[in-house]
């Protein structure tokens, strides 16, 4: 594999389960039941898969400001990645969830943020793997530690002050990744205040995949972002910086490399209100 794909098929992964240069990561998670994903993993997973938890591994503890899922400490995350056998610049990481990339894309983005581009998502996630009839197990792998040295790409991230200072510039577009009714302020199931950041346009993250979680074709991704392709900077946010990563994935698939993450997202923005 000379060029790293954004997604791999269940068939491809099934044919590479024994490849020592591949590490599979289960990212299943539920915002409503934060222990569910780990329990699902322990009950049944793709053979050889390790588990990384959104709250414990892929985020830092929440504080008054900074959003509900602050970015993890790079050094601590690097240690966790090394502990499950990921070697910087060498290992191909294949991540999956059962939520249309909602959580696996967070790991995809974090790895690239730490300078590791060899990462792909399992197209269709857990459900596609199971429906295709490939093997599952309740066995947990014995880690073979690797060496992961983070090379943080700080320009991938935008903070609230930068959003305030740049979001109204004509060459900058601010993208809200939440469902349209949350964007419009008609519904807010999680954060204390409804609405969106002024000047933001709405591109719901669910539109990146079909109803079963398979990524839409490149032509569809390009069409989706066609009106923004000339923007010098696209700042993407969601509720807490997690599902925004699905849109950042979509931008990359479309060949647009100007996307940046407002990590604190709406939960950070409204914490100052």
Short mmCIF file of N, CA and C in Angstrom, two decimals, residues 37-199:
data_model
loop_
_atom_site.label_atom_id
_atom_site.label_comp_id
_atom_site.label_asym_id
_atom_site.label_seq_id
_atom_site.Cartn_x
_atom_site.Cartn_y
_atom_site.Cartn_z
N UNK A 37 -19.37 1.40 25.12
CA UNK A 37 -18.41 1.05 24.08
C UNK A 37 -17.38 0.05 24.56
N UNK A 38 -16.84 0.29 25.75
CA UNK A 38 -15.85 -0.64 26.31
C UNK A 38 -16.46 -2.01 26.54
N UNK A 39 -17.69 -2.03 27.03
CA UNK A 39 -18.37 -3.30 27.27
C UNK A 39 -18.61 -4.04 25.95
N UNK A 40 -19.03 -3.31 24.93
CA UNK A 40 -19.23 -3.93 23.62
C UNK A 40 -17.92 -4.52 23.10
N UNK A 41 -16.84 -3.79 23.27
CA UNK A 41 -15.53 -4.26 22.82
C UNK A 41 -15.13 -5.54 23.55
N UNK A 42 -15.32 -5.55 24.87
CA UNK A 42 -14.94 -6.72 25.65
C UNK A 42 -15.81 -7.93 25.33
N UNK A 43 -17.01 -7.67 24.85
CA UNK A 43 -17.93 -8.76 24.52
C UNK A 43 -17.66 -9.32 23.13
N UNK A 44 -17.36 -8.44 22.18
CA UNK A 44 -17.15 -8.87 20.81
C UNK A 44 -16.40 -7.80 20.04
N UNK A 45 -15.28 -8.18 19.43
CA UNK A 45 -14.49 -7.22 18.68
C UNK A 45 -13.83 -7.88 17.48
N UNK A 46 -13.25 -7.07 16.62
CA UNK A 46 -12.49 -7.59 15.50
C UNK A 46 -11.20 -8.20 16.04
N UNK A 47 -10.84 -9.41 15.63
CA UNK A 47 -9.65 -10.06 16.16
C UNK A 47 -8.41 -9.17 16.10
N UNK A 48 -7.74 -9.03 17.24
CA UNK A 48 -6.53 -8.23 17.33
C UNK A 48 -6.77 -6.77 17.66
N UNK A 49 -8.01 -6.34 17.72
CA UNK A 49 -8.29 -4.93 17.95
C UNK A 49 -8.02 -4.53 19.40
N UNK A 50 -7.47 -3.34 19.55
CA UNK A 50 -7.30 -2.72 20.86
C UNK A 50 -8.43 -1.69 21.03
N UNK A 51 -8.63 -1.22 22.26
CA UNK A 51 -9.71 -0.27 22.52
C UNK A 51 -9.17 1.04 23.04
N UNK A 52 -9.64 2.14 22.47
CA UNK A 52 -9.35 3.47 23.00
C UNK A 52 -10.68 4.18 23.26
N UNK A 53 -10.80 4.73 24.45
CA UNK A 53 -12.04 5.32 24.95
C UNK A 53 -12.05 6.82 24.70
N UNK A 54 -13.17 7.33 24.20
CA UNK A 54 -13.26 8.77 23.92
C UNK A 54 -12.93 9.61 25.13
N UNK A 55 -13.52 9.29 26.28
CA UNK A 55 -13.32 10.10 27.48
C UNK A 55 -11.96 9.87 28.12
N UNK A 56 -11.55 8.62 28.25
CA UNK A 56 -10.34 8.30 29.00
C UNK A 56 -9.06 8.45 28.19
N UNK A 57 -9.14 8.19 26.89
CA UNK A 57 -7.93 8.14 26.07
C UNK A 57 -7.84 9.26 25.03
N UNK A 58 -8.96 9.60 24.42
CA UNK A 58 -8.94 10.53 23.30
C UNK A 58 -9.37 11.93 23.69
N UNK A 59 -9.49 12.18 25.00
CA UNK A 59 -9.83 13.50 25.52
C UNK A 59 -9.13 13.71 26.85
N UNK A 60 -9.03 14.98 27.24
CA UNK A 60 -8.60 15.33 28.59
C UNK A 60 -9.84 15.57 29.45
N UNK A 61 -9.70 15.56 30.77
CA UNK A 61 -10.85 15.85 31.62
C UNK A 61 -11.42 17.24 31.33
N UNK A 62 -12.72 17.34 31.33
CA UNK A 62 -13.37 18.63 31.06
C UNK A 62 -13.20 19.57 32.24
N UNK A 63 -13.13 20.86 31.94
CA UNK A 63 -13.03 21.91 32.96
C UNK A 63 -14.13 22.93 32.69
N UNK A 64 -14.08 24.08 33.37
CA UNK A 64 -15.10 25.11 33.19
C UNK A 64 -15.16 25.58 31.75
N UNK A 65 -14.00 25.77 31.16
CA UNK A 65 -13.91 26.17 29.76
C UNK A 65 -13.08 25.14 28.99
N UNK A 66 -13.14 25.21 27.69
CA UNK A 66 -12.37 24.27 26.88
C UNK A 66 -13.21 23.19 26.23
N UNK A 67 -14.49 23.14 26.57
CA UNK A 67 -15.37 22.17 25.94
C UNK A 67 -15.49 20.87 26.70
N UNK A 68 -16.45 20.04 26.25
CA UNK A 68 -16.73 18.78 26.94
C UNK A 68 -15.69 17.70 26.66
N UNK A 69 -14.97 17.82 25.57
CA UNK A 69 -13.94 16.83 25.22
C UNK A 69 -12.65 17.54 24.80
N UNK A 70 -11.95 18.16 25.75
CA UNK A 70 -10.69 18.82 25.40
C UNK A 70 -9.70 17.82 24.78
N UNK A 71 -8.82 18.32 23.96
CA UNK A 71 -7.83 17.43 23.36
C UNK A 71 -6.97 16.77 24.44
N UNK A 72 -6.57 15.53 24.23
CA UNK A 72 -5.71 14.86 25.21
C UNK A 72 -4.31 15.45 25.21
N UNK A 73 -3.61 15.25 26.30
CA UNK A 73 -2.20 15.65 26.37
C UNK A 73 -1.42 14.84 25.33
N UNK A 74 -0.69 15.50 24.43
CA UNK A 74 0.00 14.77 23.36
C UNK A 74 0.97 13.70 23.86
N UNK A 75 1.70 13.99 24.92
CA UNK A 75 2.66 13.03 25.45
C UNK A 75 1.94 11.81 26.02
N UNK A 76 0.86 12.06 26.77
CA UNK A 76 0.11 10.95 27.35
C UNK A 76 -0.54 10.10 26.28
N UNK A 77 -1.10 10.74 25.26
CA UNK A 77 -1.71 9.97 24.18
C UNK A 77 -0.65 9.18 23.43
N UNK A 78 0.49 9.78 23.20
CA UNK A 78 1.57 9.08 22.50
C UNK A 78 1.99 7.82 23.27
N UNK A 79 2.02 7.91 24.58
CA UNK A 79 2.36 6.75 25.40
C UNK A 79 1.32 5.64 25.25
N UNK A 80 0.06 6.03 25.17
CA UNK A 80 -1.02 5.03 25.00
C UNK A 80 -0.95 4.40 23.61
N UNK A 81 -0.63 5.21 22.61
CA UNK A 81 -0.51 4.68 21.26
C UNK A 81 0.66 3.71 21.17
N UNK A 82 1.78 4.06 21.80
CA UNK A 82 2.93 3.17 21.80
C UNK A 82 2.62 1.87 22.53
N UNK A 83 1.83 1.98 23.60
CA UNK A 83 1.52 0.80 24.43
C UNK A 83 0.73 -0.25 23.67
N UNK A 84 -0.01 0.16 22.63
CA UNK A 84 -0.78 -0.83 21.86
C UNK A 84 -0.08 -1.17 20.54
N UNK A 85 1.19 -0.79 20.44
CA UNK A 85 2.00 -1.26 19.33
C UNK A 85 2.11 -0.35 18.14
N UNK A 86 1.72 0.91 18.29
CA UNK A 86 1.80 1.84 17.16
C UNK A 86 3.18 2.50 17.13
N UNK A 87 3.85 2.37 16.01
CA UNK A 87 5.15 3.00 15.81
C UNK A 87 5.00 4.21 14.89
N UNK A 88 5.56 5.33 15.29
CA UNK A 88 5.46 6.55 14.49
C UNK A 88 5.92 6.32 13.06
N UNK A 89 5.13 6.81 12.12
CA UNK A 89 5.45 6.81 10.69
C UNK A 89 5.52 5.41 10.07
N UNK A 90 5.31 4.36 10.86
CA UNK A 90 5.46 3.01 10.34
C UNK A 90 4.14 2.24 10.34
N UNK A 91 3.46 2.22 11.48
CA UNK A 91 2.27 1.41 11.63
C UNK A 91 1.07 2.02 10.91
N UNK A 92 0.34 1.18 10.19
CA UNK A 92 -0.94 1.62 9.64
C UNK A 92 -2.00 1.34 10.70
N UNK A 93 -2.67 2.38 11.15
CA UNK A 93 -3.73 2.26 12.14
C UNK A 93 -5.06 2.20 11.39
N UNK A 94 -5.87 1.20 11.71
CA UNK A 94 -7.22 1.10 11.16
C UNK A 94 -8.20 1.24 12.32
N UNK A 95 -9.00 2.29 12.30
CA UNK A 95 -9.93 2.58 13.39
C UNK A 95 -11.36 2.32 12.94
N UNK A 96 -12.18 1.85 13.89
CA UNK A 96 -13.59 1.64 13.57
C UNK A 96 -14.47 1.98 14.76
N UNK A 97 -15.75 2.26 14.46
CA UNK A 97 -16.77 2.42 15.49
C UNK A 97 -18.07 1.87 14.92
N UNK A 98 -19.18 2.18 15.56
CA UNK A 98 -20.48 1.79 15.01
C UNK A 98 -21.39 3.01 14.90
N UNK A 99 -20.76 4.17 14.69
CA UNK A 99 -21.49 5.44 14.72
C UNK A 99 -21.16 6.34 13.54
N UNK A 100 -20.98 5.74 12.37
CA UNK A 100 -20.75 6.51 11.14
C UNK A 100 -19.52 7.41 11.25
N UNK A 101 -18.46 6.88 11.85
CA UNK A 101 -17.17 7.56 12.01
C UNK A 101 -17.15 8.59 13.12
N UNK A 102 -18.22 8.74 13.88
CA UNK A 102 -18.30 9.81 14.88
C UNK A 102 -17.12 9.79 15.84
N UNK A 103 -16.67 8.60 16.25
CA UNK A 103 -15.60 8.50 17.24
C UNK A 103 -14.28 8.03 16.62
N UNK A 104 -14.36 7.17 15.62
CA UNK A 104 -13.14 6.72 14.94
C UNK A 104 -12.45 7.88 14.25
N UNK A 105 -13.23 8.84 13.75
CA UNK A 105 -12.61 9.98 13.07
C UNK A 105 -11.86 10.87 14.05
N UNK A 106 -12.26 10.85 15.32
CA UNK A 106 -11.51 11.60 16.33
C UNK A 106 -10.09 11.04 16.44
N UNK A 107 -9.97 9.71 16.45
CA UNK A 107 -8.65 9.09 16.49
C UNK A 107 -7.91 9.37 15.19
N UNK A 108 -8.60 9.28 14.06
CA UNK A 108 -7.99 9.60 12.76
C UNK A 108 -7.38 11.00 12.80
N UNK A 109 -8.15 11.97 13.30
CA UNK A 109 -7.65 13.35 13.34
C UNK A 109 -6.50 13.49 14.34
N UNK A 110 -6.64 12.88 15.51
CA UNK A 110 -5.60 13.00 16.54
C UNK A 110 -4.27 12.43 16.06
N UNK A 111 -4.31 11.30 15.38
CA UNK A 111 -3.07 10.72 14.88
C UNK A 111 -2.39 11.66 13.90
N UNK A 112 -3.15 12.26 13.01
CA UNK A 112 -2.58 13.19 12.06
C UNK A 112 -2.10 14.46 12.77
N UNK A 113 -2.82 14.88 13.77
CA UNK A 113 -2.41 16.03 14.60
C UNK A 113 -1.05 15.76 15.26
N UNK A 114 -0.82 14.51 15.61
CA UNK A 114 0.46 14.14 16.24
C UNK A 114 1.53 13.77 15.21
N UNK A 115 1.22 14.00 13.92
CA UNK A 115 2.22 13.78 12.88
C UNK A 115 2.22 12.40 12.25
N UNK A 116 1.21 11.60 12.54
CA UNK A 116 1.15 10.22 12.03
C UNK A 116 0.03 10.13 10.99
N UNK A 117 0.41 10.05 9.71
CA UNK A 117 -0.57 10.06 8.64
C UNK A 117 -1.05 8.67 8.23
N UNK A 118 -0.41 7.64 8.73
CA UNK A 118 -0.77 6.28 8.32
C UNK A 118 -1.96 5.79 9.15
N UNK A 119 -3.12 6.28 8.79
CA UNK A 119 -4.34 5.91 9.51
C UNK A 119 -5.50 5.89 8.53
N UNK A 120 -6.35 4.87 8.67
CA UNK A 120 -7.53 4.73 7.81
C UNK A 120 -8.70 4.29 8.68
N UNK A 121 -9.90 4.51 8.18
CA UNK A 121 -11.11 4.11 8.89
C UNK A 121 -11.72 2.89 8.20
N UNK A 122 -12.33 2.03 8.97
CA UNK A 122 -13.02 0.88 8.42
C UNK A 122 -14.36 1.33 7.84
N UNK A 123 -14.49 1.23 6.52
CA UNK A 123 -15.70 1.70 5.86
C UNK A 123 -16.92 0.91 6.34
N UNK A 124 -17.93 1.62 6.81
CA UNK A 124 -19.11 0.96 7.34
C UNK A 124 -18.99 0.52 8.78
N UNK A 125 -17.77 0.58 9.31
CA UNK A 125 -17.56 0.29 10.73
C UNK A 125 -17.88 -1.13 11.14
N UNK A 126 -18.14 -1.27 12.42
CA UNK A 126 -18.40 -2.57 13.03
C UNK A 126 -19.56 -3.30 12.35
N UNK A 127 -20.61 -2.59 12.03
CA UNK A 127 -21.79 -3.23 11.45
C UNK A 127 -21.49 -3.85 10.10
N UNK A 128 -20.69 -3.17 9.29
CA UNK A 128 -20.34 -3.74 7.98
C UNK A 128 -19.47 -4.98 8.14
N UNK A 129 -18.59 -4.95 9.12
CA UNK A 129 -17.74 -6.12 9.38
C UNK A 129 -18.59 -7.33 9.76
N UNK A 130 -19.52 -7.12 10.67
CA UNK A 130 -20.36 -8.21 11.15
C UNK A 130 -21.30 -8.70 10.06
N UNK A 131 -21.92 -7.76 9.34
CA UNK A 131 -22.89 -8.16 8.31
C UNK A 131 -22.21 -8.90 7.16
N UNK A 132 -20.91 -8.66 6.96
CA UNK A 132 -20.18 -9.38 5.93
C UNK A 132 -19.78 -10.78 6.37
N UNK A 133 -19.99 -11.08 7.64
CA UNK A 133 -19.73 -12.43 8.14
C UNK A 133 -18.30 -12.70 8.55
N UNK A 134 -17.51 -11.65 8.74
CA UNK A 134 -16.12 -11.87 9.16
C UNK A 134 -16.06 -12.20 10.64
N UNK A 135 -14.96 -12.81 11.04
CA UNK A 135 -14.85 -13.34 12.40
C UNK A 135 -14.79 -12.24 13.46
N UNK A 136 -15.36 -12.55 14.61
CA UNK A 136 -15.29 -11.68 15.78
C UNK A 136 -14.83 -12.52 16.96
N UNK A 137 -14.43 -11.86 18.04
CA UNK A 137 -13.92 -12.58 19.19
C UNK A 137 -14.17 -11.78 20.46
N UNK A 138 -14.12 -12.48 21.59
CA UNK A 138 -14.15 -11.76 22.87
C UNK A 138 -12.75 -11.76 23.50
N UNK A 139 -11.78 -12.30 22.79
CA UNK A 139 -10.40 -12.30 23.27
C UNK A 139 -9.80 -10.91 23.12
N UNK A 140 -8.99 -10.53 24.08
CA UNK A 140 -8.31 -9.24 24.04
C UNK A 140 -6.84 -9.47 23.70
N UNK A 141 -6.28 -8.67 22.80
CA UNK A 141 -4.91 -8.91 22.35
C UNK A 141 -3.87 -8.59 23.43
N UNK A 142 -2.76 -9.27 23.35
CA UNK A 142 -1.62 -8.96 24.23
C UNK A 142 -0.80 -7.88 23.53
N UNK A 143 -0.69 -6.72 24.12
CA UNK A 143 0.01 -5.61 23.45
C UNK A 143 1.49 -5.92 23.21
N UNK A 144 1.97 -5.48 22.07
CA UNK A 144 3.40 -5.53 21.76
C UNK A 144 3.85 -4.07 21.62
N UNK A 145 4.41 -3.51 22.67
CA UNK A 145 4.70 -2.07 22.69
C UNK A 145 5.52 -1.60 21.50
N UNK A 146 5.16 -0.41 21.03
CA UNK A 146 5.89 0.22 19.95
C UNK A 146 6.58 1.48 20.46
N UNK A 147 6.91 2.36 19.54
CA UNK A 147 7.56 3.62 19.90
C UNK A 147 6.89 4.74 19.13
N UNK A 148 6.23 5.62 19.84
CA UNK A 148 5.50 6.71 19.20
C UNK A 148 6.03 8.04 19.72
N UNK A 149 6.61 8.80 18.81
CA UNK A 149 7.14 10.13 19.15
C UNK A 149 6.27 11.18 18.49
N UNK A 150 5.48 11.91 19.26
CA UNK A 150 4.56 12.88 18.67
C UNK A 150 5.29 14.08 18.06
N UNK A 151 4.82 14.47 16.89
CA UNK A 151 5.30 15.70 16.24
C UNK A 151 4.07 16.56 16.01
N UNK A 152 3.71 17.32 17.03
CA UNK A 152 2.43 18.03 17.06
C UNK A 152 2.34 19.08 15.96
N UNK A 153 1.26 19.00 15.20
CA UNK A 153 0.97 20.01 14.18
C UNK A 153 0.00 21.02 14.79
N UNK A 154 0.57 21.98 15.47
CA UNK A 154 -0.25 22.93 16.23
C UNK A 154 -1.18 23.75 15.34
N UNK A 155 -0.85 23.87 14.07
CA UNK A 155 -1.69 24.67 13.16
C UNK A 155 -2.99 23.95 12.81
N UNK A 156 -3.13 22.69 13.22
CA UNK A 156 -4.38 21.96 12.99
C UNK A 156 -5.52 22.47 13.87
N UNK A 157 -5.16 23.18 14.95
CA UNK A 157 -6.13 23.53 16.00
C UNK A 157 -6.33 25.03 16.10
N UNK A 158 -7.59 25.41 16.35
CA UNK A 158 -7.96 26.82 16.54
C UNK A 158 -8.60 26.96 17.91
N UNK A 159 -8.27 28.05 18.63
CA UNK A 159 -8.91 28.28 19.93
C UNK A 159 -9.98 29.37 19.79
N UNK A 160 -10.67 29.64 20.88
CA UNK A 160 -11.80 30.56 20.84
C UNK A 160 -11.40 31.97 20.44
N UNK A 161 -10.23 32.42 20.87
CA UNK A 161 -9.79 33.77 20.52
C UNK A 161 -9.55 33.90 19.02
N UNK A 162 -9.00 32.84 18.44
CA UNK A 162 -8.77 32.85 16.99
C UNK A 162 -10.09 32.83 16.23
N UNK A 163 -11.06 32.07 16.73
CA UNK A 163 -12.37 32.05 16.11
C UNK A 163 -12.98 33.45 16.13
N UNK A 164 -12.92 34.10 17.27
CA UNK A 164 -13.47 35.44 17.39
C UNK A 164 -12.77 36.43 16.46
N UNK A 165 -11.47 36.25 16.29
CA UNK A 165 -10.70 37.19 15.51
C UNK A 165 -10.74 36.95 14.01
N UNK A 166 -11.04 35.70 13.59
CA UNK A 166 -10.92 35.37 12.18
C UNK A 166 -12.22 34.95 11.49
N UNK A 167 -13.22 34.60 12.26
CA UNK A 167 -14.41 33.99 11.65
C UNK A 167 -15.18 34.93 10.72
N UNK A 168 -14.99 36.24 10.88
CA UNK A 168 -15.71 37.20 10.02
C UNK A 168 -14.90 37.62 8.81
N UNK A 169 -13.67 37.15 8.71
CA UNK A 169 -12.85 37.51 7.55
C UNK A 169 -13.42 36.86 6.29
N UNK A 170 -13.40 37.56 5.17
CA UNK A 170 -14.01 37.02 3.95
C UNK A 170 -13.35 35.75 3.43
N UNK A 171 -12.08 35.55 3.76
CA UNK A 171 -11.38 34.37 3.27
C UNK A 171 -11.50 33.17 4.21
N UNK A 172 -12.22 33.37 5.33
CA UNK A 172 -12.36 32.31 6.34
C UNK A 172 -13.83 31.88 6.41
N UNK A 173 -14.06 30.57 6.50
CA UNK A 173 -15.41 30.04 6.66
C UNK A 173 -15.47 29.24 7.95
N UNK A 174 -16.51 29.49 8.74
CA UNK A 174 -16.73 28.78 9.99
C UNK A 174 -17.85 27.76 9.76
N UNK A 175 -17.56 26.48 9.99
CA UNK A 175 -18.50 25.40 9.70
C UNK A 175 -18.99 24.75 10.99
N UNK A 176 -20.30 24.74 11.18
CA UNK A 176 -20.94 24.03 12.29
C UNK A 176 -21.33 22.64 11.79
N UNK A 177 -20.84 21.60 12.46
CA UNK A 177 -21.02 20.23 11.99
C UNK A 177 -22.22 19.52 12.60
N UNK A 178 -22.95 20.18 13.48
CA UNK A 178 -24.06 19.51 14.17
C UNK A 178 -25.29 19.38 13.28
N UNK A 179 -26.26 18.60 13.77
CA UNK A 179 -27.52 18.47 13.06
C UNK A 179 -28.15 19.85 12.89
N UNK A 180 -28.93 20.00 11.81
CA UNK A 180 -29.45 21.32 11.46
C UNK A 180 -30.34 21.93 12.53
N UNK A 181 -31.13 21.09 13.24
CA UNK A 181 -32.00 21.67 14.26
C UNK A 181 -31.21 22.18 15.45
N UNK A 182 -30.07 21.55 15.75
CA UNK A 182 -29.21 22.09 16.81
C UNK A 182 -28.54 23.38 16.35
N UNK A 183 -28.11 23.40 15.11
CA UNK A 183 -27.51 24.61 14.55
C UNK A 183 -28.49 25.78 14.62
N UNK A 184 -29.74 25.52 14.31
CA UNK A 184 -30.75 26.58 14.32
C UNK A 184 -31.22 26.93 15.73
N UNK A 185 -30.81 26.16 16.71
CA UNK A 185 -31.20 26.44 18.09
C UNK A 185 -32.56 25.91 18.47
N UNK A 186 -33.13 25.05 17.63
CA UNK A 186 -34.46 24.49 17.92
C UNK A 186 -34.39 23.35 18.93
N UNK A 187 -33.22 22.74 19.06
CA UNK A 187 -33.04 21.61 19.98
C UNK A 187 -31.62 21.64 20.49
N UNK A 188 -31.44 21.40 21.79
CA UNK A 188 -30.09 21.29 22.34
C UNK A 188 -30.11 20.25 23.46
N UNK A 189 -29.74 19.00 23.13
CA UNK A 189 -29.84 17.92 24.10
C UNK A 189 -28.70 17.82 25.10
N UNK A 190 -27.61 18.56 24.87
CA UNK A 190 -26.41 18.35 25.70
C UNK A 190 -25.95 19.64 26.37
N UNK A 191 -25.72 20.67 25.59
CA UNK A 191 -25.15 21.91 26.15
C UNK A 191 -26.23 22.81 26.74
N UNK A 192 -25.85 23.70 27.66
CA UNK A 192 -26.85 24.50 28.37
C UNK A 192 -27.49 25.60 27.54
N UNK A 193 -26.88 25.95 26.41
CA UNK A 193 -27.39 27.02 25.57
C UNK A 193 -27.54 26.51 24.14
N UNK A 194 -28.64 26.85 23.50
CA UNK A 194 -28.87 26.44 22.12
C UNK A 194 -28.41 27.54 21.16
N UNK A 195 -28.18 27.14 19.92
CA UNK A 195 -27.80 28.11 18.90
C UNK A 195 -26.49 27.76 18.23
N UNK A 196 -25.90 28.74 17.56
CA UNK A 196 -24.62 28.51 16.89
C UNK A 196 -23.76 29.76 16.96
N UNK A 197 -22.51 29.61 16.62
CA UNK A 197 -21.58 30.73 16.61
C UNK A 197 -21.93 31.66 15.45
N UNK A 198 -22.01 32.96 15.70
CA UNK A 198 -22.34 33.89 14.61
C UNK A 198 -21.42 33.72 13.40
N UNK A 199 -21.97 33.79 12.24
CA UNK A 199 -21.34 33.67 10.92
C UNK A 199 -21.13 32.23 10.47
#
